[in-house]
Short mmCIF file of C-alpha atoms in Angstrom, two decimals:
data_model
loop_
_atom_site.label_atom_id
_atom_site.label_comp_id
_atom_site.label_asym_id
_atom_site.label_seq_id
_atom_site.Cartn_x
_atom_site.Cartn_y
_atom_site.Cartn_z
CA MET A 1 -21.14 4.79 -4.55
CA ASN A 2 -19.47 2.59 -1.76
CA LYS A 3 -22.38 0.82 0.10
CA PHE A 4 -20.18 -0.38 2.99
CA ASP A 5 -19.02 0.73 6.02
CA ASN A 6 -15.50 2.20 6.02
CA ARG A 7 -14.09 2.03 9.46
CA PRO A 8 -11.04 0.22 10.59
CA GLU A 9 -12.02 -3.35 10.84
CA ARG A 10 -9.67 -3.88 13.74
CA ASP A 11 -6.78 -2.14 15.82
CA ILE A 12 -3.28 -2.27 14.63
CA ILE A 13 -1.29 -5.50 15.47
CA TYR A 14 2.40 -5.08 16.28
CA LEU A 15 4.62 -7.34 14.07
CA TYR A 16 8.36 -6.17 15.44
CA GLU A 17 9.96 -3.77 17.62
CA ASP A 18 13.29 -3.16 18.51
CA ASN A 19 15.35 -0.03 19.35
CA ASP A 20 15.14 1.61 15.73
CA ILE A 21 12.15 0.40 14.32
CA VAL A 22 8.20 -0.57 14.99
CA ALA A 23 6.63 -2.46 12.48
CA VAL A 24 2.72 -2.82 12.65
CA SER A 25 0.09 -4.50 10.54
CA LYS A 26 -2.44 -1.99 9.40
CA PRO A 27 -6.21 -2.61 8.80
CA ALA A 28 -8.01 -1.38 5.93
CA TRP A 29 -9.77 2.09 6.49
CA LEU A 30 -7.05 3.26 9.00
CA LEU A 31 -5.11 6.66 7.85
CA SER A 32 -1.44 6.26 8.09
CA VAL A 33 -0.87 9.49 9.19
CA PRO A 34 -3.36 11.87 10.92
CA GLY A 35 -5.65 13.91 8.25
CA ARG A 36 -6.91 17.60 8.56
CA GLY A 37 -9.36 17.96 11.47
CA LYS A 38 -9.94 16.28 14.81
CA ASP A 39 -11.95 13.75 13.06
CA LYS A 40 -9.34 12.31 10.93
CA MET A 41 -6.61 12.33 13.94
CA ASP A 42 -7.16 8.28 14.37
CA SER A 43 -4.13 7.08 12.24
CA VAL A 44 -1.34 4.53 12.43
CA ALA A 45 1.01 7.18 13.66
CA TYR A 46 -1.33 8.27 16.52
CA ARG A 47 -1.76 4.71 17.83
CA VAL A 48 1.76 3.97 17.84
CA GLN A 49 2.82 7.33 19.26
CA GLN A 50 0.42 6.26 22.36
CA LYS A 51 3.01 3.55 22.82
CA TYR A 52 6.21 5.13 21.23
CA ALA A 53 6.02 9.10 21.80
CA ASP A 54 9.01 9.64 19.41
CA ALA A 55 7.74 7.32 16.74
CA ARG A 56 8.14 8.92 13.05
CA THR A 57 6.71 8.19 9.83
CA VAL A 58 8.99 6.96 6.90
CA HIS A 59 6.22 5.66 4.39
CA ARG A 60 2.58 5.60 3.97
CA LEU A 61 -0.24 3.10 2.83
CA ASP A 62 -3.33 3.97 1.16
CA TRP A 63 -6.19 4.73 3.70
CA ALA A 64 -8.07 1.71 2.10
CA THR A 65 -4.82 -0.92 1.87
CA SER A 66 -3.87 -2.94 4.36
CA GLY A 67 -0.60 -4.80 5.76
CA VAL A 68 2.87 -3.95 6.72
CA MET A 69 4.08 -0.39 7.63
CA ILE A 70 6.93 0.90 9.60
CA MET A 71 7.76 3.82 11.68
CA ALA A 72 11.23 4.76 13.12
CA LEU A 73 11.78 5.38 16.84
CA ASN A 74 14.64 7.99 16.77
CA ALA A 75 16.22 10.85 14.68
CA ARG A 76 18.95 8.70 13.32
CA ALA A 77 16.78 5.69 12.54
CA HIS A 78 14.43 8.00 10.78
CA ARG A 79 17.12 9.51 8.68
CA HIS A 80 18.40 6.17 7.65
CA LEU A 81 15.07 4.62 6.82
CA ASN A 82 14.24 7.71 4.95
CA LYS A 83 17.18 7.13 2.72
CA GLN A 84 16.48 3.73 2.04
CA PHE A 85 13.16 4.57 0.71
CA ALA A 86 14.40 7.47 -1.23
CA ASP A 87 17.12 5.63 -2.91
CA ARG A 88 14.66 2.52 -3.65
CA GLN A 89 16.97 -0.05 -1.22
CA THR A 90 13.90 -1.35 0.47
CA GLN A 91 11.79 -4.49 -1.22
CA LYS A 92 8.16 -4.62 -1.09
CA ARG A 93 5.60 -7.09 -2.08
CA TYR A 94 1.76 -6.61 -2.20
CA ILE A 95 -1.07 -9.25 -2.71
CA ALA A 96 -4.12 -7.72 -5.12
CA VAL A 97 -6.91 -9.54 -6.43
CA VAL A 98 -8.24 -8.00 -9.62
CA GLY A 99 -11.30 -8.19 -11.55
CA GLY A 100 -10.92 -10.55 -14.93
CA ILE A 101 -8.51 -13.17 -15.96
CA VAL A 102 -4.74 -11.73 -16.29
CA GLU A 103 -3.58 -13.82 -19.20
CA LYS A 104 0.24 -12.71 -18.77
CA GLU A 105 2.15 -14.96 -16.19
CA GLU A 106 4.49 -11.99 -15.67
CA GLN A 107 4.91 -8.43 -17.11
CA CYS A 108 6.34 -4.73 -15.93
CA ILE A 109 4.49 -1.94 -15.84
CA ALA A 110 6.01 1.54 -16.39
CA LEU A 111 3.63 4.76 -16.40
CA PRO A 112 3.97 8.20 -15.92
CA LEU A 113 1.44 9.13 -13.22
CA ARG A 114 0.50 12.75 -11.45
CA CYS A 115 -2.53 13.96 -9.47
CA ASP A 116 -5.91 14.57 -11.15
CA TRP A 117 -6.26 17.85 -9.67
CA GLU A 118 -9.68 18.53 -10.58
CA ASN A 119 -10.66 14.96 -9.40
CA ARG A 120 -8.33 14.39 -6.20
CA PRO A 121 -7.07 12.33 -4.85
CA ARG A 122 -7.05 10.32 -8.09
CA GLN A 123 -3.98 9.97 -10.12
CA ILE A 124 -4.00 9.80 -13.84
CA VAL A 125 -1.62 8.73 -16.85
CA ASP A 126 0.33 11.91 -18.02
CA TRP A 127 3.06 11.41 -20.89
CA GLU A 128 4.09 15.12 -20.43
CA GLN A 129 3.86 15.82 -16.92
CA GLY A 130 3.62 12.44 -15.09
CA LYS A 131 6.54 11.06 -12.79
CA PRO A 132 7.81 7.51 -13.76
CA SER A 133 6.22 4.65 -11.96
CA GLN A 134 7.21 1.25 -12.16
CA THR A 135 5.79 -2.15 -11.06
CA HIS A 136 6.61 -5.79 -11.62
CA VAL A 137 3.31 -8.08 -11.66
CA SER A 138 3.19 -11.75 -11.73
CA VAL A 139 -0.04 -14.24 -11.39
CA ASP A 140 -0.44 -15.99 -8.16
CA SER A 141 -3.51 -17.72 -9.09
CA ARG A 142 -6.55 -17.59 -11.42
CA ASP A 143 -10.52 -17.99 -10.20
CA THR A 144 -11.95 -18.90 -13.39
CA ASP A 145 -15.38 -19.52 -11.93
CA LYS A 146 -15.25 -15.92 -10.41
CA ARG A 147 -13.52 -14.32 -13.39
CA GLN A 148 -10.93 -13.10 -10.71
CA THR A 149 -7.04 -13.21 -10.77
CA ARG A 150 -4.53 -12.82 -7.56
CA LEU A 151 -1.53 -11.11 -8.25
CA ILE A 152 1.49 -10.44 -6.84
CA LEU A 153 2.76 -6.83 -7.18
CA ARG A 154 6.19 -5.75 -6.40
CA PRO A 155 6.67 -1.67 -6.89
CA VAL A 156 9.76 -0.54 -7.87
CA THR A 157 8.80 3.41 -7.27
CA GLY A 158 6.16 4.27 -4.80
CA ARG A 159 3.76 7.07 -6.40
CA SER A 160 0.49 7.76 -4.87
CA HIS A 161 -2.17 5.07 -5.97
CA GLN A 162 0.42 3.48 -8.26
CA LEU A 163 -0.67 0.00 -7.82
CA ARG A 164 -4.23 0.62 -8.08
CA VAL A 165 -3.84 2.56 -11.21
CA HIS A 166 -1.25 0.30 -12.92
CA CYS A 167 -4.00 -2.59 -12.40
CA GLN A 168 -6.61 -0.22 -13.83
CA GLN A 169 -4.39 0.72 -16.82
CA ILE A 170 -4.00 -3.11 -17.74
CA GLY A 171 -7.65 -3.46 -17.78
CA HIS A 172 -8.00 -5.37 -14.64
CA ALA A 173 -8.85 -2.99 -11.38
CA ILE A 174 -8.43 -4.08 -8.03
CA ILE A 175 -11.78 -5.40 -6.47
CA GLY A 176 -13.29 -2.98 -4.06
CA ASP A 177 -11.59 -0.03 -5.46
CA GLN A 178 -13.73 2.71 -4.95
CA LEU A 179 -11.89 5.18 -7.21
CA TYR A 180 -10.50 3.15 -10.19
CA ALA A 181 -12.49 -0.13 -10.41
CA PRO A 182 -15.87 -0.23 -12.25
CA PRO A 183 -19.09 -0.90 -10.63
CA VAL A 184 -19.11 -4.63 -11.40
CA TRP A 185 -15.47 -4.89 -9.36
CA ARG A 186 -16.32 -1.95 -6.96
CA ASP A 187 -19.24 -2.88 -5.34
CA ILE A 188 -18.67 -6.92 -4.72
CA SER A 189 -16.23 -6.17 -1.77
CA PRO A 190 -16.42 -4.16 1.49
CA ARG A 191 -12.89 -3.37 0.86
CA LEU A 192 -10.12 -2.78 -1.24
CA LEU A 193 -8.06 -5.94 -2.03
CA LEU A 194 -4.75 -4.79 -1.82
CA HIS A 195 -2.43 -5.93 1.05
CA ALA A 196 1.06 -5.00 1.70
CA GLU A 197 2.62 -8.40 2.70
CA TRP A 198 6.10 -8.18 2.95
CA LEU A 199 8.98 -5.35 3.49
CA GLN A 200 12.56 -5.67 3.50
CA VAL A 201 14.92 -3.03 5.10
CA ARG A 202 18.24 -2.72 6.31
CA GLN A 203 18.43 -2.12 10.30
CA PRO A 204 19.69 1.21 10.95
CA SER A 205 22.18 0.41 13.44
CA THR A 206 23.57 -2.99 12.19
CA GLY A 207 22.90 -2.89 8.62
CA GLU A 208 21.11 -6.29 8.56
CA LEU A 209 18.52 -7.14 6.31
CA ILE A 210 15.66 -7.59 7.86
CA GLU A 211 11.94 -8.55 6.84
CA PHE A 212 8.47 -8.19 8.12
CA PHE A 213 5.60 -10.11 6.73
CA ASP A 214 1.97 -9.93 7.32
CA GLN A 215 -0.24 -12.85 5.74
CA SER A 216 -2.95 -11.24 3.56
CA PRO A 217 -6.56 -11.69 4.87
CA PHE A 218 -7.93 -12.60 1.54
#
């Protein structure tokens, strides 16, 4: 069981704003979009819409994940950005700290994932009904004293909990993961050590590549 307080550690931080896009730094334990019920209204989308009433969601981060998240500020930008994500034209980089020492310097994880309906929101590997998912993994550093490895994760697809399940499946669950990590790694951090550090998209009006960076807090 989680023994920590799962409330947002801070407010969102604005990283970038133009006529089409707003980029923010999302804290851990803040929903990307409102959930069901008034108690789940608070979210990145809700907070951004207090400043930009027409802001629209184009992608999401897990509740427990921190990092870069963007929203569209008009209908045209929303369509353009949605297509970029759907066509996998965006580039993303995450930082994760996992339990154990990862030996391979680089690897590509490709597994079919689907929701575990009896244990939602958990995702599982299903070779018959799962949807394809792929992540490029490289080692950033190893801490042999703590028996932990810092990884750079570059997802090709964007399945729910993809990075968390992929790390679990190679035997190195992300530290602080309340769904997928064994207690020895789950209970040593007050938060999930997964951070969306960098995102690259094309600006909807100009077509220029623009990058958003949010330094990992761990």
